[in-house]
PDB file of C-alpha atoms in Angstrom:
ATOM      1  CA  MET A  16       0.000   0.000   0.000  1.00  0.00           C
ATOM      2  CA  SER A  17       1.057   3.581  -0.482  1.00  0.00           C
ATOM      3  CA  ALA A  18      -1.322   5.305   1.892  1.00  0.00           C
ATOM      4  CA  GLU A  19       1.472   7.236   3.569  1.00  0.00           C
ATOM      5  CA  LYS A  20       2.752   8.685   0.293  1.00  0.00           C
ATOM      6  CA  PRO A  21       0.499  11.499  -1.005  1.00  0.00           C
ATOM      7  CA  ILE A  22      -0.018  11.724  -4.758  1.00  0.00           C
ATOM      8  CA  VAL A  23       0.065  15.495  -4.385  1.00  0.00           C
ATOM      9  CA  ASP A  24       1.851  17.373  -1.638  1.00  0.00           C
ATOM     10  CA  GLN A  25      -0.231  20.521  -1.854  1.00  0.00           C
ATOM     11  CA  PRO A  26      -3.977  20.732  -1.175  1.00  0.00           C
ATOM     12  CA  GLY A  27      -6.480  20.966  -3.980  1.00  0.00           C
ATOM     13  CA  VAL A  28      -6.472  19.940  -7.607  1.00  0.00           C
ATOM     14  CA  GLY A  29      -6.559  23.336  -9.237  1.00  0.00           C
ATOM     15  CA  ALA A  30      -9.477  22.486 -11.496  1.00  0.00           C
ATOM     16  CA  ALA A  31     -11.966  25.156 -10.461  1.00  0.00           C
ATOM     17  CA  ALA A  32     -12.422  27.457 -13.446  1.00  0.00           C
ATOM     18  CA  PRO A  33     -13.533  31.101 -13.569  1.00  0.00           C
ATOM     19  CA  GLN A  34     -16.856  30.139 -15.174  1.00  0.00           C
ATOM     20  CA  ALA A  35     -18.327  29.823 -11.664  1.00  0.00           C
ATOM     21  CA  GLY A  36     -17.925  32.185  -8.772  1.00  0.00           C
ATOM     22  CA  GLY A  37     -16.510  31.431  -5.354  1.00  0.00           C
ATOM     23  CA  SER A  38     -13.975  28.809  -4.383  1.00  0.00           C
ATOM     24  CA  VAL A  39     -13.962  25.150  -3.434  1.00  0.00           C
ATOM     25  CA  PRO A  40     -14.380  24.865   0.357  1.00  0.00           C
ATOM     26  CA  ALA A  41     -12.113  22.927   2.723  1.00  0.00           C
ATOM     27  CA  GLU A  42      -9.218  22.769   0.223  1.00  0.00           C
ATOM     28  CA  ASP A  43      -6.731  23.611   2.975  1.00  0.00           C
ATOM     29  CA  ARG A  44      -7.644  20.264   4.569  1.00  0.00           C
ATOM     30  CA  TYR A  45      -7.444  18.194   1.385  1.00  0.00           C
ATOM     31  CA  ARG A  46      -4.811  15.733   0.204  1.00  0.00           C
ATOM     32  CA  ARG A  47      -4.677  12.663  -2.014  1.00  0.00           C
ATOM     33  CA  TRP A  48      -3.040   9.295  -1.609  1.00  0.00           C
ATOM     34  CA  SER A  49      -3.206   5.868  -3.174  1.00  0.00           C
ATOM     35  CA  VAL A  50      -4.015   2.310  -2.157  1.00  0.00           C
ATOM     36  CA  ASP A  51      -2.754  -0.724  -4.021  1.00  0.00           C
ATOM     37  CA  THR A  52      -5.144  -3.431  -5.186  1.00  0.00           C
ATOM     38  CA  PRO A  53      -4.391  -6.600  -7.170  1.00  0.00           C
ATOM     39  CA  ASP A  54      -5.739  -4.745 -10.217  1.00  0.00           C
ATOM     40  CA  GLY A  55      -4.019  -1.374  -9.907  1.00  0.00           C
ATOM     41  CA  SER A  56      -3.733   1.666  -7.660  1.00  0.00           C
ATOM     42  CA  LEU A  57      -6.828   3.425  -6.296  1.00  0.00           C
ATOM     43  CA  THR A  58      -6.846   7.184  -5.818  1.00  0.00           C
ATOM     44  CA  VAL A  59      -8.184   8.319  -2.439  1.00  0.00           C
ATOM     45  CA  GLY A  60      -9.116  11.831  -1.367  1.00  0.00           C
ATOM     46  CA  GLU A  61      -8.926  12.842   2.275  1.00  0.00           C
ATOM     47  CA  TRP A  62      -9.977  15.927   4.201  1.00  0.00           C
ATOM     48  CA  VAL A  63      -8.179  16.034   7.550  1.00  0.00           C
ATOM     49  CA  PRO A  64     -10.000  17.395  10.618  1.00  0.00           C
ATOM     50  CA  VAL A  65      -9.451  20.847  12.054  1.00  0.00           C
ATOM     51  CA  GLY A  66      -8.253  20.657  15.654  1.00  0.00           C
ATOM     52  CA  GLU A  67      -9.469  17.824  17.824  1.00  0.00           C
ATOM     53  CA  PRO A  68     -11.540  15.088  16.151  1.00  0.00           C
ATOM     54  CA  ASP A  69     -15.305  15.425  16.479  1.00  0.00           C
ATOM     55  CA  PRO A  70     -16.332  12.884  19.150  1.00  0.00           C
ATOM     56  CA  GLU A  71     -19.693  12.389  17.401  1.00  0.00           C
ATOM     57  CA  LEU A  72     -18.074  11.500  14.074  1.00  0.00           C
ATOM     58  CA  PRO A  73     -14.267  11.297  14.170  1.00  0.00           C
ATOM     59  CA  ALA A  74     -14.066   9.665  10.725  1.00  0.00           C
ATOM     60  CA  LEU A  75     -16.318   9.013   7.749  1.00  0.00           C
ATOM     61  CA  VAL A  76     -15.811   7.067   4.530  1.00  0.00           C
ATOM     62  CA  ALA A  77     -17.834   8.512   1.625  1.00  0.00           C
ATOM     63  CA  ILE A  78     -18.547   6.537  -1.561  1.00  0.00           C
ATOM     64  CA  HIS A  79     -19.650   8.269  -4.762  1.00  0.00           C
ATOM     65  CA  GLY A  80     -22.108   7.181  -7.452  1.00  0.00           C
ATOM     66  CA  ILE A  81     -21.807   5.222 -10.679  1.00  0.00           C
ATOM     67  CA  THR A  82     -20.294   7.943 -12.901  1.00  0.00           C
ATOM     68  CA  ALA A  83     -19.033  10.303 -10.205  1.00  0.00           C
ATOM     69  CA  ASN A  84     -15.707  10.738  -8.398  1.00  0.00           C
ATOM     70  CA  HIS A  85     -14.413  11.735  -4.974  1.00  0.00           C
ATOM     71  CA  ARG A  86     -14.396  15.440  -5.838  1.00  0.00           C
ATOM     72  CA  CYS A  87     -18.160  15.534  -5.242  1.00  0.00           C
ATOM     73  CA  TRP A  88     -17.572  15.790  -1.464  1.00  0.00           C
ATOM     74  CA  PRO A  89     -16.024  19.237  -0.650  1.00  0.00           C
ATOM     75  CA  TYR A  90     -19.277  20.592   0.789  1.00  0.00           C
ATOM     76  CA  LEU A  91     -19.650  17.530   3.008  1.00  0.00           C
ATOM     77  CA  ALA A  92     -16.077  18.020   4.221  1.00  0.00           C
ATOM     78  CA  ALA A  93     -16.814  21.678   4.964  1.00  0.00           C
ATOM     79  CA  ALA A  94     -19.890  20.666   6.970  1.00  0.00           C
ATOM     80  CA  LEU A  95     -17.757  18.273   9.034  1.00  0.00           C
ATOM     81  CA  PRO A  96     -14.701  20.304  10.116  1.00  0.00           C
ATOM     82  CA  GLY A  97     -13.847  17.923  12.951  1.00  0.00           C
ATOM     83  CA  THR A  98     -14.215  14.760  10.867  1.00  0.00           C
ATOM     84  CA  ARG A  99     -11.568  12.888   8.929  1.00  0.00           C
ATOM     85  CA  LEU A 100     -13.370  12.393   5.615  1.00  0.00           C
ATOM     86  CA  ILE A 101     -11.943   9.688   3.361  1.00  0.00           C
ATOM     87  CA  ALA A 102     -13.327   9.218  -0.150  1.00  0.00           C
ATOM     88  CA  PRO A 103     -11.949   6.859  -2.795  1.00  0.00           C
ATOM     89  CA  ASP A 104     -12.368   7.079  -6.521  1.00  0.00           C
ATOM     90  CA  LEU A 105     -14.053   3.748  -7.222  1.00  0.00           C
ATOM     91  CA  ARG A 106     -12.292   1.521  -9.731  1.00  0.00           C
ATOM     92  CA  GLY A 107     -13.029   2.652 -13.269  1.00  0.00           C
ATOM     93  CA  ARG A 108     -13.588   6.292 -12.234  1.00  0.00           C
ATOM     94  CA  GLY A 109     -11.545   9.456 -11.745  1.00  0.00           C
ATOM     95  CA  GLY A 110      -7.968   8.802 -10.712  1.00  0.00           C
ATOM     96  CA  SER A 111      -8.800   5.093 -10.450  1.00  0.00           C
ATOM     97  CA  HIS A 112     -10.035   4.858 -14.050  1.00  0.00           C
ATOM     98  CA  GLU A 113      -7.379   2.326 -15.046  1.00  0.00           C
ATOM     99  CA  VAL A 114      -8.169  -0.066 -12.169  1.00  0.00           C
ATOM    100  CA  GLY A 115     -10.142  -3.199 -13.079  1.00  0.00           C
ATOM    101  CA  PRO A 116     -11.703  -5.436 -14.140  1.00  0.00           C
ATOM    102  CA  PRO A 117     -13.236  -7.037 -12.199  1.00  0.00           C
ATOM    103  CA  PHE A 118     -16.033  -4.618 -11.427  1.00  0.00           C
ATOM    104  CA  GLY A 119     -19.252  -5.103  -9.459  1.00  0.00           C
ATOM    105  CA  MET A 120     -20.342  -4.382  -5.907  1.00  0.00           C
ATOM    106  CA  ALA A 121     -18.157  -7.060  -4.301  1.00  0.00           C
ATOM    107  CA  ALA A 122     -15.021  -5.725  -6.009  1.00  0.00           C
ATOM    108  CA  HIS A 123     -15.833  -2.164  -4.919  1.00  0.00           C
ATOM    109  CA  ALA A 124     -16.595  -3.325  -1.374  1.00  0.00           C
ATOM    110  CA  ASP A 125     -13.241  -5.065  -1.114  1.00  0.00           C
ATOM    111  CA  ASP A 126     -11.560  -1.872  -2.339  1.00  0.00           C
ATOM    112  CA  VAL A 127     -13.350   0.145   0.350  1.00  0.00           C
ATOM    113  CA  SER A 128     -12.101  -2.373   2.899  1.00  0.00           C
ATOM    114  CA  ARG A 129      -8.540  -1.810   1.647  1.00  0.00           C
ATOM    115  CA  VAL A 130      -9.001   1.950   1.990  1.00  0.00           C
ATOM    116  CA  ILE A 131     -10.292   1.620   5.565  1.00  0.00           C
ATOM    117  CA  GLU A 132      -7.331  -0.588   6.443  1.00  0.00           C
ATOM    118  CA  ALA A 133      -4.849   1.769   4.785  1.00  0.00           C
ATOM    119  CA  ALA A 134      -6.336   4.684   6.720  1.00  0.00           C
ATOM    120  CA  GLN A 135      -5.735   2.693   9.919  1.00  0.00           C
ATOM    121  CA  LEU A 136      -9.370   2.871  10.954  1.00  0.00           C
ATOM    122  CA  GLU A 137     -10.827   0.032  12.982  1.00  0.00           C
ATOM    123  CA  SER A 138     -14.536   0.705  12.484  1.00  0.00           C
ATOM    124  CA  VAL A 139     -16.097   3.643  10.698  1.00  0.00           C
ATOM    125  CA  THR A 140     -19.370   5.111   9.493  1.00  0.00           C
ATOM    126  CA  VAL A 141     -19.747   4.567   5.748  1.00  0.00           C
ATOM    127  CA  LEU A 142     -21.883   6.950   3.684  1.00  0.00           C
ATOM    128  CA  GLY A 143     -22.749   6.078   0.102  1.00  0.00           C
ATOM    129  CA  GLN A 144     -24.719   8.066  -2.449  1.00  0.00           C
ATOM    130  CA  SER A 145     -26.520   6.477  -5.415  1.00  0.00           C
ATOM    131  CA  MET A 146     -24.522   3.363  -6.439  1.00  0.00           C
ATOM    132  CA  GLY A 147     -22.218   4.197  -3.548  1.00  0.00           C
ATOM    133  CA  GLY A 148     -25.074   3.235  -1.241  1.00  0.00           C
ATOM    134  CA  PHE A 149     -25.110  -0.267  -2.701  1.00  0.00           C
ATOM    135  CA  VAL A 150     -21.332  -0.482  -2.337  1.00  0.00           C
ATOM    136  CA  ALA A 151     -21.716   0.571   1.306  1.00  0.00           C
ATOM    137  CA  VAL A 152     -24.279  -2.179   1.990  1.00  0.00           C
ATOM    138  CA  VAL A 153     -22.030  -4.842   0.475  1.00  0.00           C
ATOM    139  CA  THR A 154     -18.986  -3.478   2.323  1.00  0.00           C
ATOM    140  CA  ALA A 155     -20.833  -3.866   5.619  1.00  0.00           C
ATOM    141  CA  ASP A 156     -21.803  -7.414   4.664  1.00  0.00           C
ATOM    142  CA  ARG A 157     -18.379  -8.567   3.475  1.00  0.00           C
ATOM    143  CA  HIS A 158     -16.330  -6.657   6.054  1.00  0.00           C
ATOM    144  CA  PRO A 159     -18.646  -6.234   9.055  1.00  0.00           C
ATOM    145  CA  ASP A 160     -15.928  -5.493  11.600  1.00  0.00           C
ATOM    146  CA  GLN A 161     -14.757  -2.449   9.634  1.00  0.00           C
ATOM    147  CA  VAL A 162     -18.171  -0.774   9.503  1.00  0.00           C
ATOM    148  CA  GLU A 163     -19.891   0.914  12.440  1.00  0.00           C
ATOM    149  CA  ARG A 164     -23.022   2.174  10.698  1.00  0.00           C
ATOM    150  CA  LEU A 165     -24.379   3.054   7.262  1.00  0.00           C
ATOM    151  CA  VAL A 166     -25.815   6.209   5.730  1.00  0.00           C
ATOM    152  CA  LEU A 167     -27.478   5.423   2.386  1.00  0.00           C
ATOM    153  CA  VAL A 168     -28.214   8.533   0.318  1.00  0.00           C
ATOM    154  CA  ASP A 169     -30.675   8.034  -2.550  1.00  0.00           C
ATOM    155  CA  GLY A 170     -29.295   4.553  -3.115  1.00  0.00           C
ATOM    156  CA  GLY A 171     -28.508   1.286  -1.383  1.00  0.00           C
ATOM    157  CA  LEU A 172     -32.003  -0.200  -1.634  1.00  0.00           C
ATOM    158  CA  PRO A 173     -33.293  -1.735  -4.883  1.00  0.00           C
ATOM    159  CA  LEU A 174     -35.549   0.575  -6.864  1.00  0.00           C
ATOM    160  CA  GLY A 175     -39.208  -0.310  -6.714  1.00  0.00           C
ATOM    161  CA  PRO A 176     -41.133  -2.229  -4.054  1.00  0.00           C
ATOM    162  CA  PRO A 177     -39.166  -4.692  -1.930  1.00  0.00           C
ATOM    163  CA  PRO A 178     -39.537  -8.180  -3.425  1.00  0.00           C
ATOM    164  CA  GLU A 179     -40.666 -11.014  -1.195  1.00  0.00           C
ATOM    165  CA  ASP A 180     -37.290 -12.655  -1.772  1.00  0.00           C
ATOM    166  CA  LEU A 181     -34.630  -9.957  -1.577  1.00  0.00           C
ATOM    167  CA  ALA A 182     -32.100 -12.247  -3.233  1.00  0.00           C
ATOM    168  CA  HIS A 183     -34.356 -12.652  -6.284  1.00  0.00           C
ATOM    169  CA  THR A 184     -32.724 -11.394  -9.478  1.00  0.00           C
ATOM    170  CA  MET A 185     -34.276 -10.117 -12.676  1.00  0.00           C
ATOM    171  CA  PRO A 186     -34.919 -12.777 -15.344  1.00  0.00           C
ATOM    172  CA  ARG A 187     -32.277 -12.748 -18.072  1.00  0.00           C
ATOM    173  CA  ALA A 188     -34.903 -12.052 -20.719  1.00  0.00           C
ATOM    174  CA  GLU A 189     -35.633  -8.689 -19.098  1.00  0.00           C
ATOM    175  CA  VAL A 190     -32.081  -7.730 -18.237  1.00  0.00           C
ATOM    176  CA  GLU A 191     -30.903  -6.708 -21.713  1.00  0.00           C
ATOM    177  CA  LYS A 192     -33.930  -4.457 -22.259  1.00  0.00           C
ATOM    178  CA  VAL A 193     -33.467  -2.742 -18.919  1.00  0.00           C
ATOM    179  CA  LEU A 194     -29.715  -2.390 -19.364  1.00  0.00           C
ATOM    180  CA  THR A 195     -30.173  -0.823 -22.785  1.00  0.00           C
ATOM    181  CA  HIS A 196     -32.695   1.630 -21.353  1.00  0.00           C
ATOM    182  CA  ILE A 197     -30.498   2.526 -18.368  1.00  0.00           C
ATOM    183  CA  THR A 198     -26.984   2.425 -19.749  1.00  0.00           C
ATOM    184  CA  GLY A 199     -27.615   3.615 -23.317  1.00  0.00           C
ATOM    185  CA  PRO A 200     -27.901   7.324 -22.444  1.00  0.00           C
ATOM    186  CA  ILE A 201     -25.031   7.049 -19.960  1.00  0.00           C
ATOM    187  CA  ARG A 202     -22.814   5.380 -22.565  1.00  0.00           C
ATOM    188  CA  ALA A 203     -23.633   8.172 -25.020  1.00  0.00           C
ATOM    189  CA  ARG A 204     -22.651  10.841 -22.491  1.00  0.00           C
ATOM    190  CA  LEU A 205     -19.446   9.090 -21.467  1.00  0.00           C
ATOM    191  CA  SER A 206     -18.494   8.777 -25.146  1.00  0.00           C
ATOM    192  CA  MET A 207     -18.779  12.518 -25.755  1.00  0.00           C
ATOM    193  CA  GLU A 208     -15.685  14.514 -26.673  1.00  0.00           C
ATOM    194  CA  PHE A 209     -15.237  18.239 -26.111  1.00  0.00           C
ATOM    195  CA  ASP A 210     -12.903  20.579 -27.957  1.00  0.00           C
ATOM    196  CA  ASP A 211     -11.961  22.466 -24.817  1.00  0.00           C
ATOM    197  CA  GLU A 212     -12.800  23.113 -21.174  1.00  0.00           C
ATOM    198  CA  GLU A 213     -15.340  25.809 -22.014  1.00  0.00           C
ATOM    199  CA  SER A 214     -17.468  23.516 -24.198  1.00  0.00           C
ATOM    200  CA  MET A 215     -17.293  20.731 -21.624  1.00  0.00           C
ATOM    201  CA  LEU A 216     -18.441  23.020 -18.828  1.00  0.00           C
ATOM    202  CA  SER A 217     -21.146  24.508 -21.041  1.00  0.00           C
ATOM    203  CA  PHE A 218     -22.587  21.017 -21.508  1.00  0.00           C
ATOM    204  CA  TRP A 219     -22.754  20.432 -17.760  1.00  0.00           C
ATOM    205  CA  GLN A 220     -24.070  23.898 -16.972  1.00  0.00           C
ATOM    206  CA  LYS A 221     -27.168  23.122 -19.060  1.00  0.00           C
ATOM    207  CA  HIS A 222     -27.941  19.925 -17.128  1.00  0.00           C
ATOM    208  CA  PRO A 223     -31.459  20.282 -15.654  1.00  0.00           C
ATOM    209  CA  ALA A 224     -30.407  18.852 -12.293  1.00  0.00           C
ATOM    210  CA  LEU A 225     -27.515  21.307 -11.869  1.00  0.00           C
ATOM    211  CA  GLN A 226     -29.334  24.608 -12.354  1.00  0.00           C
ATOM    212  CA  ASP A 227     -29.219  25.285  -8.608  1.00  0.00           C
ATOM    213  CA  ALA A 228     -25.729  23.869  -8.117  1.00  0.00           C
ATOM    214  CA  TRP A 229     -23.518  25.608 -10.643  1.00  0.00           C
ATOM    215  CA  ASP A 230     -20.562  26.902  -8.672  1.00  0.00           C
ATOM    216  CA  ALA A 231     -16.854  26.260  -8.114  1.00  0.00           C
ATOM    217  CA  VAL A 232     -17.475  22.823  -6.580  1.00  0.00           C
ATOM    218  CA  THR A 233     -19.461  21.577  -9.581  1.00  0.00           C
ATOM    219  CA  VAL A 234     -16.897  23.022 -11.995  1.00  0.00           C
ATOM    220  CA  ASP A 235     -14.082  21.333 -10.078  1.00  0.00           C
ATOM    221  CA  PHE A 236     -16.010  18.053 -10.041  1.00  0.00           C
ATOM    222  CA  ALA A 237     -16.593  18.196 -13.816  1.00  0.00           C
ATOM    223  CA  CYS A 238     -12.981  19.102 -14.556  1.00  0.00           C
ATOM    224  CA  TYR A 239     -11.659  16.288 -12.385  1.00  0.00           C
ATOM    225  CA  ASP A 240     -13.896  13.877 -14.295  1.00  0.00           C
ATOM    226  CA  VAL A 241     -11.977  14.539 -17.526  1.00  0.00           C
ATOM    227  CA  GLY A 242      -8.562  14.802 -15.865  1.00  0.00           C
ATOM    228  CA  ASP A 243      -5.850  16.584 -17.841  1.00  0.00           C
ATOM    229  CA  LEU A 244      -7.449  19.724 -19.268  1.00  0.00           C
ATOM    230  CA  GLU A 245      -4.585  20.106 -21.743  1.00  0.00           C
ATOM    231  CA  HIS A 246      -5.161  16.674 -23.292  1.00  0.00           C
ATOM    232  CA  LEU A 247      -7.650  17.468 -26.044  1.00  0.00           C
ATOM    233  CA  PRO A 248     -10.285  16.489 -26.921  1.00  0.00           C
ATOM    234  CA  LEU A 249     -11.652  16.172 -23.402  1.00  0.00           C
ATOM    235  CA  SER A 250     -13.732  13.162 -22.405  1.00  0.00           C
ATOM    236  CA  SER A 251     -14.863  11.524 -19.193  1.00  0.00           C
ATOM    237  CA  ARG A 252     -12.412   9.197 -17.500  1.00  0.00           C
ATOM    238  CA  VAL A 253     -15.263   6.936 -16.359  1.00  0.00           C
ATOM    239  CA  SER A 254     -14.785   3.487 -17.855  1.00  0.00           C
ATOM    240  CA  ILE A 255     -17.813   2.502 -19.930  1.00  0.00           C
ATOM    241  CA  ALA A 256     -16.972  -1.133 -19.215  1.00  0.00           C
ATOM    242  CA  ALA A 257     -17.069  -0.422 -15.477  1.00  0.00           C
ATOM    243  CA  MET A 258     -20.379   1.439 -15.712  1.00  0.00           C
ATOM    244  CA  GLU A 259     -22.005  -1.338 -17.729  1.00  0.00           C
ATOM    245  CA  ALA A 260     -20.608  -4.127 -15.558  1.00  0.00           C
ATOM    246  CA  ASP A 261     -21.746  -2.402 -12.371  1.00  0.00           C
ATOM    247  CA  SER A 262     -25.216  -1.779 -13.807  1.00  0.00           C
ATOM    248  CA  ALA A 263     -25.505  -5.422 -14.824  1.00  0.00           C
ATOM    249  CA  ASP A 264     -24.295  -6.538 -11.399  1.00  0.00           C
ATOM    250  CA  LEU A 265     -27.024  -4.544  -9.677  1.00  0.00           C
ATOM    251  CA  LEU A 266     -29.655  -6.222 -11.867  1.00  0.00           C
ATOM    252  CA  THR A 267     -28.399  -9.775 -12.221  1.00  0.00           C
ATOM    253  CA  ALA A 268     -26.445 -10.618  -9.083  1.00  0.00           C
ATOM    254  CA  SER A 269     -27.975 -11.542  -5.739  1.00  0.00           C
ATOM    255  CA  THR A 270     -25.187  -9.698  -3.897  1.00  0.00           C
ATOM    256  CA  ILE A 271     -27.292  -6.731  -2.788  1.00  0.00           C
ATOM    257  CA  GLY A 272     -30.353  -8.734  -1.785  1.00  0.00           C
ATOM    258  CA  GLU A 273     -28.329 -11.213   0.238  1.00  0.00           C
ATOM    259  CA  ALA A 274     -26.442  -8.384   1.940  1.00  0.00           C
ATOM    260  CA  LEU A 275     -29.729  -6.697   2.866  1.00  0.00           C
ATOM    261  CA  GLN A 276     -31.102  -9.966   4.231  1.00  0.00           C
ATOM    262  CA  ARG A 277     -28.074 -10.132   6.530  1.00  0.00           C
ATOM    263  CA  LEU A 278     -28.061  -6.431   7.393  1.00  0.00           C
ATOM    264  CA  ARG A 279     -26.925  -6.113  11.002  1.00  0.00           C
ATOM    265  CA  HIS A 280     -25.515  -2.590  11.173  1.00  0.00           C
ATOM    266  CA  PRO A 281     -27.493   0.515  12.141  1.00  0.00           C
ATOM    267  CA  ALA A 282     -28.536   2.224   8.926  1.00  0.00           C
ATOM    268  CA  SER A 283     -30.052   5.525   7.859  1.00  0.00           C
ATOM    269  CA  PHE A 284     -31.757   5.901   4.482  1.00  0.00           C
ATOM    270  CA  VAL A 285     -31.946   9.373   2.931  1.00  0.00           C
ATOM    271  CA  THR A 286     -34.228  10.177  -0.003  1.00  0.00           C
ATOM    272  CA  VAL A 287     -34.877  13.337  -1.998  1.00  0.00           C
ATOM    273  CA  PRO A 288     -38.003  14.295  -3.962  1.00  0.00           C
ATOM    274  CA  ARG A 289     -36.396  14.836  -7.387  1.00  0.00           C
ATOM    275  CA  GLY A 290     -34.333  12.555  -9.588  1.00  0.00           C
ATOM    276  CA  LEU A 291     -31.490  12.492 -12.109  1.00  0.00           C
ATOM    277  CA  GLN A 292     -33.092  15.081 -14.398  1.00  0.00           C
ATOM    278  CA  ASN A 293     -34.644  17.119 -11.579  1.00  0.00           C
ATOM    279  CA  GLU A 294     -37.929  15.294 -12.254  1.00  0.00           C
ATOM    280  CA  THR A 295     -40.535  14.229  -9.715  1.00  0.00           C
ATOM    281  CA  PRO A 296     -40.897  11.792  -8.219  1.00  0.00           C
ATOM    282  CA  GLY A 297     -37.284  10.960  -7.523  1.00  0.00           C
ATOM    283  CA  MET A 298     -35.518   7.615  -7.370  1.00  0.00           C
ATOM    284  CA  TYR A 299     -37.619   6.468  -4.414  1.00  0.00           C
ATOM    285  CA  PRO A 300     -41.241   7.727  -4.475  1.00  0.00           C
ATOM    286  CA  PRO A 301     -42.809   8.139  -1.001  1.00  0.00           C
ATOM    287  CA  ALA A 302     -45.047   5.078  -1.373  1.00  0.00           C
ATOM    288  CA  ILE A 303     -42.012   2.916  -2.176  1.00  0.00           C
ATOM    289  CA  VAL A 304     -40.086   4.404   0.743  1.00  0.00           C
ATOM    290  CA  GLN A 305     -42.936   3.445   3.057  1.00  0.00           C
ATOM    291  CA  GLN A 306     -42.816  -0.138   1.819  1.00  0.00           C
ATOM    292  CA  TRP A 307     -39.090  -0.326   2.560  1.00  0.00           C
ATOM    293  CA  ARG A 308     -39.729   1.233   5.961  1.00  0.00           C
ATOM    294  CA  ASP A 309     -42.280  -1.487   6.676  1.00  0.00           C
ATOM    295  CA  ARG A 310     -39.865  -4.173   5.494  1.00  0.00           C
ATOM    296  CA  PHE A 311     -36.987  -2.850   7.646  1.00  0.00           C
ATOM    297  CA  PRO A 312     -38.549  -1.292  10.783  1.00  0.00           C
ATOM    298  CA  ASP A 313     -35.118  -0.492  12.237  1.00  0.00           C
ATOM    299  CA  LEU A 314     -34.124   1.538   9.182  1.00  0.00           C
ATOM    300  CA  VAL A 315     -34.019   5.247  10.067  1.00  0.00           C
ATOM    301  CA  VAL A 316     -35.590   7.055   7.111  1.00  0.00           C
ATOM    302  CA  HIS A 317     -35.037  10.730   6.277  1.00  0.00           C
ATOM    303  CA  GLU A 318     -37.199  12.126   3.464  1.00  0.00           C
ATOM    304  CA  LEU A 319     -35.595  15.476   2.675  1.00  0.00           C
ATOM    305  CA  ASP A 320     -37.204  18.347   0.779  1.00  0.00           C
ATOM    306  CA  ASP A 321     -35.942  20.605  -2.008  1.00  0.00           C
ATOM    307  CA  PHE A 322     -33.090  18.478  -3.411  1.00  0.00           C
ATOM    308  CA  ASN A 323     -32.490  16.269  -6.418  1.00  0.00           C
ATOM    309  CA  HIS A 324     -30.165  13.302  -6.913  1.00  0.00           C
ATOM    310  CA  TYR A 325     -27.210  15.650  -7.508  1.00  0.00           C
ATOM    311  CA  THR A 326     -27.884  18.671  -5.319  1.00  0.00           C
ATOM    312  CA  ILE A 327     -28.083  16.596  -2.147  1.00  0.00           C
ATOM    313  CA  VAL A 328     -24.297  16.247  -2.586  1.00  0.00           C
ATOM    314  CA  LEU A 329     -23.243  19.228  -4.714  1.00  0.00           C
ATOM    315  CA  THR A 330     -24.709  21.983  -2.517  1.00  0.00           C
ATOM    316  CA  ALA A 331     -23.774  23.265   0.908  1.00  0.00           C
ATOM    317  CA  GLU A 332     -27.381  22.907   2.078  1.00  0.00           C
ATOM    318  CA  GLY A 333     -27.698  19.275   1.024  1.00  0.00           C
ATOM    319  CA  SER A 334     -24.330  18.361   2.463  1.00  0.00           C
ATOM    320  CA  ALA A 335     -25.183  20.039   5.766  1.00  0.00           C
ATOM    321  CA  GLN A 336     -28.221  17.793   6.089  1.00  0.00           C
ATOM    322  CA  MET A 337     -26.188  14.694   5.210  1.00  0.00           C
ATOM    323  CA  ALA A 338     -23.594  15.713   7.790  1.00  0.00           C
ATOM    324  CA  ALA A 339     -26.219  16.102  10.502  1.00  0.00           C
ATOM    325  CA  ILE A 340     -27.641  12.660   9.719  1.00  0.00           C
ATOM    326  CA  ALA A 341     -24.182  11.082   9.727  1.00  0.00           C
ATOM    327  CA  LYS A 342     -23.417  12.653  13.111  1.00  0.00           C
ATOM    328  CA  ALA A 343     -26.754  11.715  14.655  1.00  0.00           C
ATOM    329  CA  GLY A 344     -25.718   8.078  15.001  1.00  0.00           C
TER     330      GLY A 344
END
C-alpha cells in the first residue's frame, strides 16, 4: 500500500475554473493518496480534521455514485470540520479509471475495505450516495468489523417495491432491455468529446439537475472527471466497461439482496423528492419508501425536501443535512 505517500503534496487539484464564482471549500484540509489493489492503484481523497476530532463523528468514509468521483464531497467536508473524511475514486472512475476489471459491488466493497485498512481505521461510518449506497451495503456485509453504521443517500435499496425474496434477481430475458434503457444514455454521455474546457463546462451547466448547483465545486467536479485539461479532446475518465458491468451486477447478481437480508448494522436511508433530471418523483417515491420502511422497521428514514439526486451532494445545504444525519448516530 502507499497510503502514507500522497499523490500530491499541496492541497487541492486546481481544477476550479472562472466560469463559476466562489472557491472550493475545505481545500486547505485536502490531500490525495493511493491504495494498491491486485488490479491497480486506487486514488483516495482525504480531508483532515481541524483541531481535535469530532467525538460524534471522528471519521467518515464517503462513496460516490456510478459515474461520479471523490471530488463531489467538498461541501460535506466543509460541513464536518472535525471529521476525517476519506473518499476513494471507485475503480473505473476518476484517478482510479485504469483499475479493473473485475467490477461489481463485491469488487468495490473489497476496495473500500482496503481503503479503511490503509487509513488505519478500525470501524467507521460509511456513507454512500446512489450506487455508492449499494457499495456501502455490500462493504458492511463482506467486512462487518470495519463498519460501524451506514448512511445510504438516494441509493442502497433496490428501486421499486421490496420483493418477497430480496435475493431474487431479474430474469435474463428482461435484463438486456433494462440495461439498454439505463446504460444507453449514460454510454452516449461518457463517449462525448469536447474541444476544450469551455465547451465541456457549457454542456454540464445546461444539465437540468444542476441549475441550482452551478458553482466552483461543480466546476471542479466536472474538470476532475476529464482529468488533464490540456489533453484534447476532453472526455470523461469513467470506464464505460465499469459502468455497464456495475449496472448489470445490480440487476443480475444476488449480492445486494443477500447483503440486505443479513443487514446487522445501524442504517439511515436518505431520499430526496427529485431525480437524475430534476424530475418528480425521484428515485424512491414516497409510497415505495414506506414499503421499505415497513420491510426494515429499524431503518431510520429521512425524506428530505428541495433536493435532487445531484444537489443533495453538490450543494452546501444538502451536504449540511447529510452531515447532521451522519453525526446523529
